[in-house]
CSV table of C-alpha atoms (C1' of nucleotides) and ligand atoms in Angstrom, one decimal:
chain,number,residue,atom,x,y,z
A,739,UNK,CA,-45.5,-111.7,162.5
A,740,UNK,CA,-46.0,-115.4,162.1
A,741,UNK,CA,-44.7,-118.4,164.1
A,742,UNK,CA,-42.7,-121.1,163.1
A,743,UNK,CA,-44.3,-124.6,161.5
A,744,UNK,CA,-42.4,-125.8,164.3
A,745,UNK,CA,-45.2,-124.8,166.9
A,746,UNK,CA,-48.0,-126.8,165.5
A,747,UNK,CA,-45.8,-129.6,165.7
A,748,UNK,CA,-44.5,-129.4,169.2
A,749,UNK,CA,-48.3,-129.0,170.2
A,750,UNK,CA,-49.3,-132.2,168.1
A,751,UNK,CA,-46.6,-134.0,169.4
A,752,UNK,CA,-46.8,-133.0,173.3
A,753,UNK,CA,-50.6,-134.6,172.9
A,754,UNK,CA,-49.5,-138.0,171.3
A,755,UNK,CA,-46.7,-138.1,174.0
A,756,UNK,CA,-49.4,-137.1,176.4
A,757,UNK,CA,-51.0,-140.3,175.5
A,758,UNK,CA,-48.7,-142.7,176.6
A,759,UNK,CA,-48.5,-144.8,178.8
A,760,UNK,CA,-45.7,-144.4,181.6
A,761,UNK,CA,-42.3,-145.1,181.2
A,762,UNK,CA,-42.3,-145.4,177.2
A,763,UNK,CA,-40.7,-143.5,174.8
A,764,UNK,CA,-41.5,-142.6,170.9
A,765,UNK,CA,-39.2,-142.4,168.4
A,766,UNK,CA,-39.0,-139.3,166.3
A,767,UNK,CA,-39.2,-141.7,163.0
A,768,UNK,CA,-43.0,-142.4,164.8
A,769,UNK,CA,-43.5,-139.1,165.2
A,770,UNK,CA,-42.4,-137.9,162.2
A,771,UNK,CA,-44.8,-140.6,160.3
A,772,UNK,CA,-47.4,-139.9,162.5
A,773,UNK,CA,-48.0,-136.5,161.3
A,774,UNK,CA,-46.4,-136.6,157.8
A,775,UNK,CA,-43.3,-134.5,158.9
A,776,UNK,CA,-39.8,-134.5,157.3
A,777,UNK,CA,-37.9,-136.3,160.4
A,778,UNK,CA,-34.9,-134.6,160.7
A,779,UNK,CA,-36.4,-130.8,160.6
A,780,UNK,CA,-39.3,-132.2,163.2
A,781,UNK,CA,-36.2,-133.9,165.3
A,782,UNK,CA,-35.1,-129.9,165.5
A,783,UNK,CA,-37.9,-129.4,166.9
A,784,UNK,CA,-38.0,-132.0,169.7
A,785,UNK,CA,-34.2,-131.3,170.6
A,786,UNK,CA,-36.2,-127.6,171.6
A,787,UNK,CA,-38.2,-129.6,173.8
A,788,UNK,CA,-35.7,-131.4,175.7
A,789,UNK,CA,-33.8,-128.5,176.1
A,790,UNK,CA,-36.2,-127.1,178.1
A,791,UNK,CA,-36.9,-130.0,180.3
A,792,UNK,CA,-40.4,-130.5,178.8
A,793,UNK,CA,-39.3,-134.2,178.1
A,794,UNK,CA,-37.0,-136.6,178.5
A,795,UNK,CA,-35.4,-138.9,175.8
A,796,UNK,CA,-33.3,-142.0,175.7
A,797,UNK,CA,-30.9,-143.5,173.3
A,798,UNK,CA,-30.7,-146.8,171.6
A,799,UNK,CA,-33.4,-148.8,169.4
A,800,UNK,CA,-37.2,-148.2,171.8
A,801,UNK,CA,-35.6,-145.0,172.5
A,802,UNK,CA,-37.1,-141.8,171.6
A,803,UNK,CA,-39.0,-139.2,173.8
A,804,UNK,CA,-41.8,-139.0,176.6
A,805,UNK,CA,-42.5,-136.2,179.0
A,806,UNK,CA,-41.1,-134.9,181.9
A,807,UNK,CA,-44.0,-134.1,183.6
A,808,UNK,CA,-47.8,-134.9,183.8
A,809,UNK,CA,-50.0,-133.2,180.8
A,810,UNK,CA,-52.0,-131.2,183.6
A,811,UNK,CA,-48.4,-129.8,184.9
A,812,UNK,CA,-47.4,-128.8,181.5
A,813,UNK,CA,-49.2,-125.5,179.7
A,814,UNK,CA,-48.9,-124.1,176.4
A,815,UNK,CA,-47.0,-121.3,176.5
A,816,UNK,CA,-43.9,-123.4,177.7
A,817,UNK,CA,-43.9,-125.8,174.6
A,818,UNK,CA,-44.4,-122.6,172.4
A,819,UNK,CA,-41.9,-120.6,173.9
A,820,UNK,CA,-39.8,-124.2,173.6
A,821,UNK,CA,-39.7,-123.8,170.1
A,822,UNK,CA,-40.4,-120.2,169.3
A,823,UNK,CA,-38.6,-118.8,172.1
A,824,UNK,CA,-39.0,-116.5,174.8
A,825,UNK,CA,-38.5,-112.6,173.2
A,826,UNK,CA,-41.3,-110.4,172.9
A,827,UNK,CA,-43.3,-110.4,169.7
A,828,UNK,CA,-42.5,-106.4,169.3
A,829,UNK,CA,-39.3,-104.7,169.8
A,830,UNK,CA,-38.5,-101.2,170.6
A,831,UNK,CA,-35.8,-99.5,169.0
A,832,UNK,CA,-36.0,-96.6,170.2
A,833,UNK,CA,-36.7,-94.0,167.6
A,834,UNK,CA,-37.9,-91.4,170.2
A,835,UNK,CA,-34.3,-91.3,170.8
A,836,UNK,CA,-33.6,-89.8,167.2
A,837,UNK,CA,-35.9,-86.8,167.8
A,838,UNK,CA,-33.7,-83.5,167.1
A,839,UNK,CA,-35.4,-81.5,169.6
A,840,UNK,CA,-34.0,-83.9,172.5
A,841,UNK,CA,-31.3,-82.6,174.2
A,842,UNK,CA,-27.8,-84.8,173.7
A,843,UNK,CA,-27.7,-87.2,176.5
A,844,UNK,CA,-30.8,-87.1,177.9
A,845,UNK,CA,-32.1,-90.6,179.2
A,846,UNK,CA,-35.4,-91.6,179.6
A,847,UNK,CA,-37.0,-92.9,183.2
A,848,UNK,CA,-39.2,-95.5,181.4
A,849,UNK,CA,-39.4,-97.8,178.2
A,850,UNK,CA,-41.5,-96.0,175.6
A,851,UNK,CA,-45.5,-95.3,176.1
A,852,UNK,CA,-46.0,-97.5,173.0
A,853,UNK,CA,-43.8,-99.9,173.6
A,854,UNK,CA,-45.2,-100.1,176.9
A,855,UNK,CA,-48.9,-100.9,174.8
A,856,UNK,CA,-47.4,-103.4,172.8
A,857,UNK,CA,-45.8,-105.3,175.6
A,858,UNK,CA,-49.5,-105.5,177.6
A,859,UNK,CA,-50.6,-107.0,174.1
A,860,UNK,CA,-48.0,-109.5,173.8
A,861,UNK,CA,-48.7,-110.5,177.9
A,862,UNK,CA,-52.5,-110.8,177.0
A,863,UNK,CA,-51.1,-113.4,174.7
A,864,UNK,CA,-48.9,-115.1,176.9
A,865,UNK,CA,-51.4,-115.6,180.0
A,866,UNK,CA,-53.6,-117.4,177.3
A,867,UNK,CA,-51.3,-119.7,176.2
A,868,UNK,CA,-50.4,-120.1,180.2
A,869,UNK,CA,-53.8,-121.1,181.1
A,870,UNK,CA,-54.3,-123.9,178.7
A,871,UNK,CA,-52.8,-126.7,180.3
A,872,UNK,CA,-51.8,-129.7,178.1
A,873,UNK,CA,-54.0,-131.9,179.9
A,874,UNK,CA,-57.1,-129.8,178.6
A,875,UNK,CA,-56.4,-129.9,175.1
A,876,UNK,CA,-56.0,-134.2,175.5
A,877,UNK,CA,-59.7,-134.0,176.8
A,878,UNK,CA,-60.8,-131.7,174.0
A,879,UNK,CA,-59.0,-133.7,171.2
A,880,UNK,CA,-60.6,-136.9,173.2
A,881,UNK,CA,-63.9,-135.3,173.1
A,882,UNK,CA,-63.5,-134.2,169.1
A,883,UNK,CA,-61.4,-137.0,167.1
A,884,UNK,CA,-64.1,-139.8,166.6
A,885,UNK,CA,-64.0,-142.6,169.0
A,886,UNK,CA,-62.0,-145.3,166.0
A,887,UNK,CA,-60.0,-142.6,164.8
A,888,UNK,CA,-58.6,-142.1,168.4
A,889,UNK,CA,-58.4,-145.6,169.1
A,890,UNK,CA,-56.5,-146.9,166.1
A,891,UNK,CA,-53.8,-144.1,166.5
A,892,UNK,CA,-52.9,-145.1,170.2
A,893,UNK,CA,-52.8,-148.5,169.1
A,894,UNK,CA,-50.6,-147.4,166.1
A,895,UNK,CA,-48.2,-145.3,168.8
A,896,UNK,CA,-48.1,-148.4,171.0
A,897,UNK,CA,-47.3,-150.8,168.3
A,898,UNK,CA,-44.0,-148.0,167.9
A,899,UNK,CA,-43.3,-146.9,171.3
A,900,UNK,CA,-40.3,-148.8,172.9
B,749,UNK,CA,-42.7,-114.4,165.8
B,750,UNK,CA,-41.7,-110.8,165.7
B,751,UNK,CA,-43.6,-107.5,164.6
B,752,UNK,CA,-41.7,-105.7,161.8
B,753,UNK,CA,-40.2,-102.4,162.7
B,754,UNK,CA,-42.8,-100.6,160.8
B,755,UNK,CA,-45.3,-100.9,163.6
B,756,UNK,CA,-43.0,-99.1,165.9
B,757,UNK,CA,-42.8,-96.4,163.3
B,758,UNK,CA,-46.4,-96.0,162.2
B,759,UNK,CA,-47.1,-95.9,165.9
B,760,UNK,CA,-45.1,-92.4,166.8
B,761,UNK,CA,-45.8,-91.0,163.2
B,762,UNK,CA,-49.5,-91.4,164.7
B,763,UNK,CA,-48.8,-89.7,167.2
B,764,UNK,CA,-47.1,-87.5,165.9
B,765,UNK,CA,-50.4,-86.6,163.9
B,766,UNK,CA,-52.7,-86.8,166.4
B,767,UNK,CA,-51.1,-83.6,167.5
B,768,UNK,CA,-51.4,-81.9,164.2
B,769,UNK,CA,-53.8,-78.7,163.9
B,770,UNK,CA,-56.6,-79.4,162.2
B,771,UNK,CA,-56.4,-79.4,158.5
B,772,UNK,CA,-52.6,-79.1,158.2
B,773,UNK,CA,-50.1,-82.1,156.9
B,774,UNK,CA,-47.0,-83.4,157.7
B,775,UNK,CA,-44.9,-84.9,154.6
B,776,UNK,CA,-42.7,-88.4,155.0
B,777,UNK,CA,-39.8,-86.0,154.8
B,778,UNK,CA,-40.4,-84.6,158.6
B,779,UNK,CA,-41.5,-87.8,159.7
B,780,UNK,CA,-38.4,-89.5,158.9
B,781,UNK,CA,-36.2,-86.5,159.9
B,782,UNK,CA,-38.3,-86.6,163.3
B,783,UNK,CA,-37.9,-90.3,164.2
B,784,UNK,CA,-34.1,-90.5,162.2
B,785,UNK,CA,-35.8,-93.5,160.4
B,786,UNK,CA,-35.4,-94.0,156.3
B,787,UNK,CA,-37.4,-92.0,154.3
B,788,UNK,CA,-38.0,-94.0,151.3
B,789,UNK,CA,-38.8,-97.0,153.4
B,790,UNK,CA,-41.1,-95.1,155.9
B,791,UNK,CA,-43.1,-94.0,152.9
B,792,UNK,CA,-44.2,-97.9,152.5
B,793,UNK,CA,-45.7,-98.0,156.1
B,794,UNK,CA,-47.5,-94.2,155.7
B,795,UNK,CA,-48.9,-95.8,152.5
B,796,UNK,CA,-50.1,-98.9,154.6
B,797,UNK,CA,-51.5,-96.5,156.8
B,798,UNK,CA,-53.2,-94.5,153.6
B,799,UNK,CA,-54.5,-97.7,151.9
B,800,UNK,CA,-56.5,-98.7,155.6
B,801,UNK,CA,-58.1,-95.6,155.4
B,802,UNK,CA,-56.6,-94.0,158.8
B,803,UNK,CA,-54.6,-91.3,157.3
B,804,UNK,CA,-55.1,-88.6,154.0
B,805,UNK,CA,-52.9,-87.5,152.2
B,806,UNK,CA,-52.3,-84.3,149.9
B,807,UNK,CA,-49.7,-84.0,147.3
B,808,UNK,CA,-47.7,-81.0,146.0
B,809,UNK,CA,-45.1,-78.8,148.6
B,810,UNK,CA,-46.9,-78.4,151.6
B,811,UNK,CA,-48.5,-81.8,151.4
B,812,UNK,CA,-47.8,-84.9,153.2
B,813,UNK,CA,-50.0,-86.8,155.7
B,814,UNK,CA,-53.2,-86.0,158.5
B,815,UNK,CA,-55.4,-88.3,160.5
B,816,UNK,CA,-58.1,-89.4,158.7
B,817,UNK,CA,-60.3,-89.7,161.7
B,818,UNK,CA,-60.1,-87.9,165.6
B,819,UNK,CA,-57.2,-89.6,167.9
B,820,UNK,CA,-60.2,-90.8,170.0
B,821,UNK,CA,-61.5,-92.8,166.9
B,822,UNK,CA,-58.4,-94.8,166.1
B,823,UNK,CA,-57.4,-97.9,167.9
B,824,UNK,CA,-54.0,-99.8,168.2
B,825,UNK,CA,-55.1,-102.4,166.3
B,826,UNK,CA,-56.0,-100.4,163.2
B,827,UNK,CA,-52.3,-99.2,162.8
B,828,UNK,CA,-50.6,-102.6,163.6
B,829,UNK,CA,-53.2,-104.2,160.9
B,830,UNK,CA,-52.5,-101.9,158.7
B,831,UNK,CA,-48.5,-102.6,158.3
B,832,UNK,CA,-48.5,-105.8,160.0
B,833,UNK,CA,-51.9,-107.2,158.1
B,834,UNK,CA,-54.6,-109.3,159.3
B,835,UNK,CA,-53.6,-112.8,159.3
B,836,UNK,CA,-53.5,-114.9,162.4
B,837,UNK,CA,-49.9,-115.4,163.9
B,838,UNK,CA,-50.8,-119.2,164.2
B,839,UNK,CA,-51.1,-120.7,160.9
B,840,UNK,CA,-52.4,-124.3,161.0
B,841,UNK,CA,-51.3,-126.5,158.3
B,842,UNK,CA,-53.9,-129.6,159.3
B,843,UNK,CA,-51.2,-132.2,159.8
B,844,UNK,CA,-53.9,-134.4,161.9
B,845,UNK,CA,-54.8,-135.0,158.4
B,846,UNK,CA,-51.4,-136.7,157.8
B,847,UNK,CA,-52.7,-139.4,160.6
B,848,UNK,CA,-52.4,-142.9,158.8
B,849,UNK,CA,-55.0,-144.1,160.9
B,850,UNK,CA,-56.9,-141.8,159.2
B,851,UNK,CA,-59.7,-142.8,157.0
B,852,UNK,CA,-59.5,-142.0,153.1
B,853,UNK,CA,-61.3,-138.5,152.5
B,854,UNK,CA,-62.5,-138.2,156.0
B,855,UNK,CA,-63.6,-134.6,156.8
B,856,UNK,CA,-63.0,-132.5,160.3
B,857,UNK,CA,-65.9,-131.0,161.0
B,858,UNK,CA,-64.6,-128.2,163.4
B,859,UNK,CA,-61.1,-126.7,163.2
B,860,UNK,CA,-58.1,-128.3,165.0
B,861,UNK,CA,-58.5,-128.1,169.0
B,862,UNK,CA,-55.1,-126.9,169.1
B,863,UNK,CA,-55.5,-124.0,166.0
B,864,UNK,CA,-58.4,-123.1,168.0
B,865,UNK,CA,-56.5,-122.3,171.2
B,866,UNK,CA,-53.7,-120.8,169.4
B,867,UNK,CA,-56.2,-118.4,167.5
B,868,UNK,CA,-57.8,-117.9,171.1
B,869,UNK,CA,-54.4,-116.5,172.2
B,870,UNK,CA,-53.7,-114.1,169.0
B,871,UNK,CA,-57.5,-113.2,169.6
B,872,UNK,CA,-56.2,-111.8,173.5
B,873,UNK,CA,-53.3,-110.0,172.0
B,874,UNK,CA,-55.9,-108.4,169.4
B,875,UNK,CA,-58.2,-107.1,171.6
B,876,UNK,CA,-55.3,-105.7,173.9
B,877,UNK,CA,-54.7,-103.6,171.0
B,878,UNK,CA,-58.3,-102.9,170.1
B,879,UNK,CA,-58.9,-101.2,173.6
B,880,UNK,CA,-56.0,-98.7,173.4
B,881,UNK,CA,-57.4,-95.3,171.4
B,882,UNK,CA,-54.5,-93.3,169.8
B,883,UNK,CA,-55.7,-90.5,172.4
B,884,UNK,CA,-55.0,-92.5,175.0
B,885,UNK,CA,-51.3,-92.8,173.8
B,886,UNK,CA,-50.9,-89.2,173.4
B,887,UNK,CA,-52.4,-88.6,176.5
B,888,UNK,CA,-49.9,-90.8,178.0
B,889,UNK,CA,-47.1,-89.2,176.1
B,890,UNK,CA,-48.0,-85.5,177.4
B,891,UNK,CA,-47.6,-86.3,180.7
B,892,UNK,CA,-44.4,-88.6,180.4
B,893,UNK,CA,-42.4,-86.5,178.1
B,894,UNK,CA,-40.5,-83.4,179.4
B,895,UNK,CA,-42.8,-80.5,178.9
B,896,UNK,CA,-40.0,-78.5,177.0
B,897,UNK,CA,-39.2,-81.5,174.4
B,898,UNK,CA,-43.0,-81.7,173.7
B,899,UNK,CA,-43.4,-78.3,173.3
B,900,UNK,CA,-40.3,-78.0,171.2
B,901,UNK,CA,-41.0,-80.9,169.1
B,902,UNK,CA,-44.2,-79.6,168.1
B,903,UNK,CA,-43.0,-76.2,167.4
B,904,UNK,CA,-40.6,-78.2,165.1
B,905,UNK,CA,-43.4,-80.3,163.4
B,906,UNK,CA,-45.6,-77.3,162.8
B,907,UNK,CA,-42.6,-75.2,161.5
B,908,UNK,CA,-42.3,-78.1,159.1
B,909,UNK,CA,-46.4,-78.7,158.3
B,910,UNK,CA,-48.2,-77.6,155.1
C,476,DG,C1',-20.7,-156.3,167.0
C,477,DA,C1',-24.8,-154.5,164.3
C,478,DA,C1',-28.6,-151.7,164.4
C,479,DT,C1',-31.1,-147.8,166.3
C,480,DT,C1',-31.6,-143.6,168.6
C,481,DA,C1',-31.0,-138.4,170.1
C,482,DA,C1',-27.9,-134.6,169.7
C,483,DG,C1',-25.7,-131.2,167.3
C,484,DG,C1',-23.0,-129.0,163.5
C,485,DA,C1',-22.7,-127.7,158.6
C,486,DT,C1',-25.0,-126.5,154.7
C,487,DA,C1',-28.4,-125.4,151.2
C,488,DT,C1',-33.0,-123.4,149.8
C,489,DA,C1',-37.1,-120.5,150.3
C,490,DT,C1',-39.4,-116.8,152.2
C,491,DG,C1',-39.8,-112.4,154.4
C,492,DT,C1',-37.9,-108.1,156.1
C,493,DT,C1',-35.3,-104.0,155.3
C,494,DA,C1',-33.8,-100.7,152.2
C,495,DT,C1',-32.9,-98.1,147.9
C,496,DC,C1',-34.0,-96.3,143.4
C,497,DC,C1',-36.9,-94.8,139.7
C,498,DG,C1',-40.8,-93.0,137.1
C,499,DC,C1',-45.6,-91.3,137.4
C,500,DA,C1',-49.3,-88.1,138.4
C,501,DA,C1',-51.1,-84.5,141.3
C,502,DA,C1',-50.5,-80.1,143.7
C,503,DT,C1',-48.1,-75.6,144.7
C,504,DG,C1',-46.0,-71.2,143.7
C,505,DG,C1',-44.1,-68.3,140.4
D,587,DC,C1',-46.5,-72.7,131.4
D,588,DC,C1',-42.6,-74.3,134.4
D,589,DA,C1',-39.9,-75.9,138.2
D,590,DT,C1',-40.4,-78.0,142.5
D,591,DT,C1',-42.4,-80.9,145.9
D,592,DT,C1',-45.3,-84.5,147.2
D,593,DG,C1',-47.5,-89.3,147.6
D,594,DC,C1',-47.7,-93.6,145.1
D,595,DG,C1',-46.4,-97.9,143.0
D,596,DG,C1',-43.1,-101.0,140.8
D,597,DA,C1',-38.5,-103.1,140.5
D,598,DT,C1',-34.6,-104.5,142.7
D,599,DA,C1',-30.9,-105.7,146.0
D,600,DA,C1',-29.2,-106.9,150.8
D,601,DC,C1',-30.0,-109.2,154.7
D,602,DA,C1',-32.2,-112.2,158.1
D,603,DT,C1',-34.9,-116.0,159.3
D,604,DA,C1',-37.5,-120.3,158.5
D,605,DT,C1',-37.4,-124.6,156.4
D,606,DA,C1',-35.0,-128.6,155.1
D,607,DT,C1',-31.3,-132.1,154.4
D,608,DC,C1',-27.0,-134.3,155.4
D,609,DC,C1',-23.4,-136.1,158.4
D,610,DT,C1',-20.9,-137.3,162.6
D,611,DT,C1',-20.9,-138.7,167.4
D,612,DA,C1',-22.1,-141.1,171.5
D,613,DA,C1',-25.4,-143.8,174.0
D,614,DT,C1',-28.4,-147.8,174.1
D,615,DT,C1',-30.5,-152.3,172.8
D,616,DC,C1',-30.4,-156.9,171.3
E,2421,LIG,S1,-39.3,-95.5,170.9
E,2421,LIG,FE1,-39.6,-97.6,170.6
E,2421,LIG,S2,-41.7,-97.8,170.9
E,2421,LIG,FE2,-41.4,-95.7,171.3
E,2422,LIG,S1,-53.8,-129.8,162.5
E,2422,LIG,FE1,-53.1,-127.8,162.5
E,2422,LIG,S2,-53.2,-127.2,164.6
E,2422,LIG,FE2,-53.9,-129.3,164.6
DNA sequence: GAATTAAGGATATATGTTATCCGCAAATGG
DNA sequence: CCATTTGCGGATAACATATATCCTTAATTC
């Protein structure tokens, strides 16, 4: 069970776009540079986005992509499940089903006992990811990257975003 | 990000187990006729469950599988480890570090703000797992499963057990 | 009109999951 | 001793998914 490259950098992007300022966009090229990502793979990554109405894009030269809402209104789990999408991590097939002593036909009144366990799991996951809100991990990063570092990559964004 | 379909099947041959008389063994053979799963392939999750230590194992005709420990003993997370392995569902591949604003050889002292939230999330979904006792499951199991198919499965396992 | 952009389709490559097959050593029962 | 059964590990193939690139199209800017 591992998630897709793709998650790390919808998260990393969602903060830079978090960033800035209203009303302009960044291009995927900036993007892209920005983190040392092939373009047109991370650009597959960004359609995910938009698709699910985390942000909003416009065409032309100074086009690119901001976000649709404010970071505080946007959490986690929606830019992962963005990219990674929204089925559970564990999938019952059920095998109790195949058990020779059942008789033929018989239909269960619940999903499985263990599939049941796994589910809880894979919600436990999910309401962490829901309580992080975007907003919270631009104050950490704020908090962590080193005061120059910080600065001089807003001012390289700006210098990009149309 | 999806569990393999191994953890569904080392899950009910657990159970399966738990309900075994003490000192008896169940062989892959009646585990895979049980759950109508393939035999040779179930073989490589029982030996992930062998080579974590929750179940031994006897050879010869009559041999096959036990718990290695009570059903209270064992937790959820043991037997989705032990197929699924250890590793964190978030890898982080340090693309900050791509940051051309980034000075020459400069080192992060703490791990990414967003890896860490990520990790904080898989950590949720593990300890879900962590809190659930095979006996709880079986527990579970007795009450929701017809008293006639339990009964008759077991009299089929135990027919079957060396 | 020329350049730039997001979007989406087609395609190739790499990796991981699923599955089967075989040979080996240990245990059982005759 | 011998035939059978078992778990174990290695090798291999089939299949699915993740990763990555390329190309066309339509919208936008200047
Ligand atoms: S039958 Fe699928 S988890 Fe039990
Ligand atoms: S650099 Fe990997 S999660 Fe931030």
């Amino acid at each position: 069970m591992i998630l897709k490259s793709q998650v790390e950098w919808a998260l990393h992007c969602c903060a830079i776009l978090a960033g800035l300022p209203e009303g302009r966009y960044l291009s995927t090229k900036a993007l892209a540079e920005l983190h040392g990502l092939p373009k047109e793979y991370l650009s597959k990554a960004l359609q995910s986005l938009s698709q699910a109405s985390l942000v909003e894009t416009t065409l032309g030269p100074s086009g690119g992509y901001r976000l649709a809402r404010a970071p505080s209104e946007v959490n986690f789990l929606e830019i992962v499940e963005a990219v990674e999408g929204k089925a559970r991590s564990f999938t019952c097939t059920n095998i109790r089903e195949n058990n020779p002593c059942r008789p033929a036909g018989y239909c269960d009144s619940k999903p499985c006992a263990v599939a049941r366990i796994m589910w809880e799991a894979d919600e436990a996951w999910r309401e962490t990811l829901r309580r992080v809100r975007l907003s919270d991990l631009v104050g950490t990063l704020s908090e962590e990257v080193p005061p120059d570092i910080w600065r001089d990559t807003f001012e390289w964004v700006l210098k990009r975003a149309g």
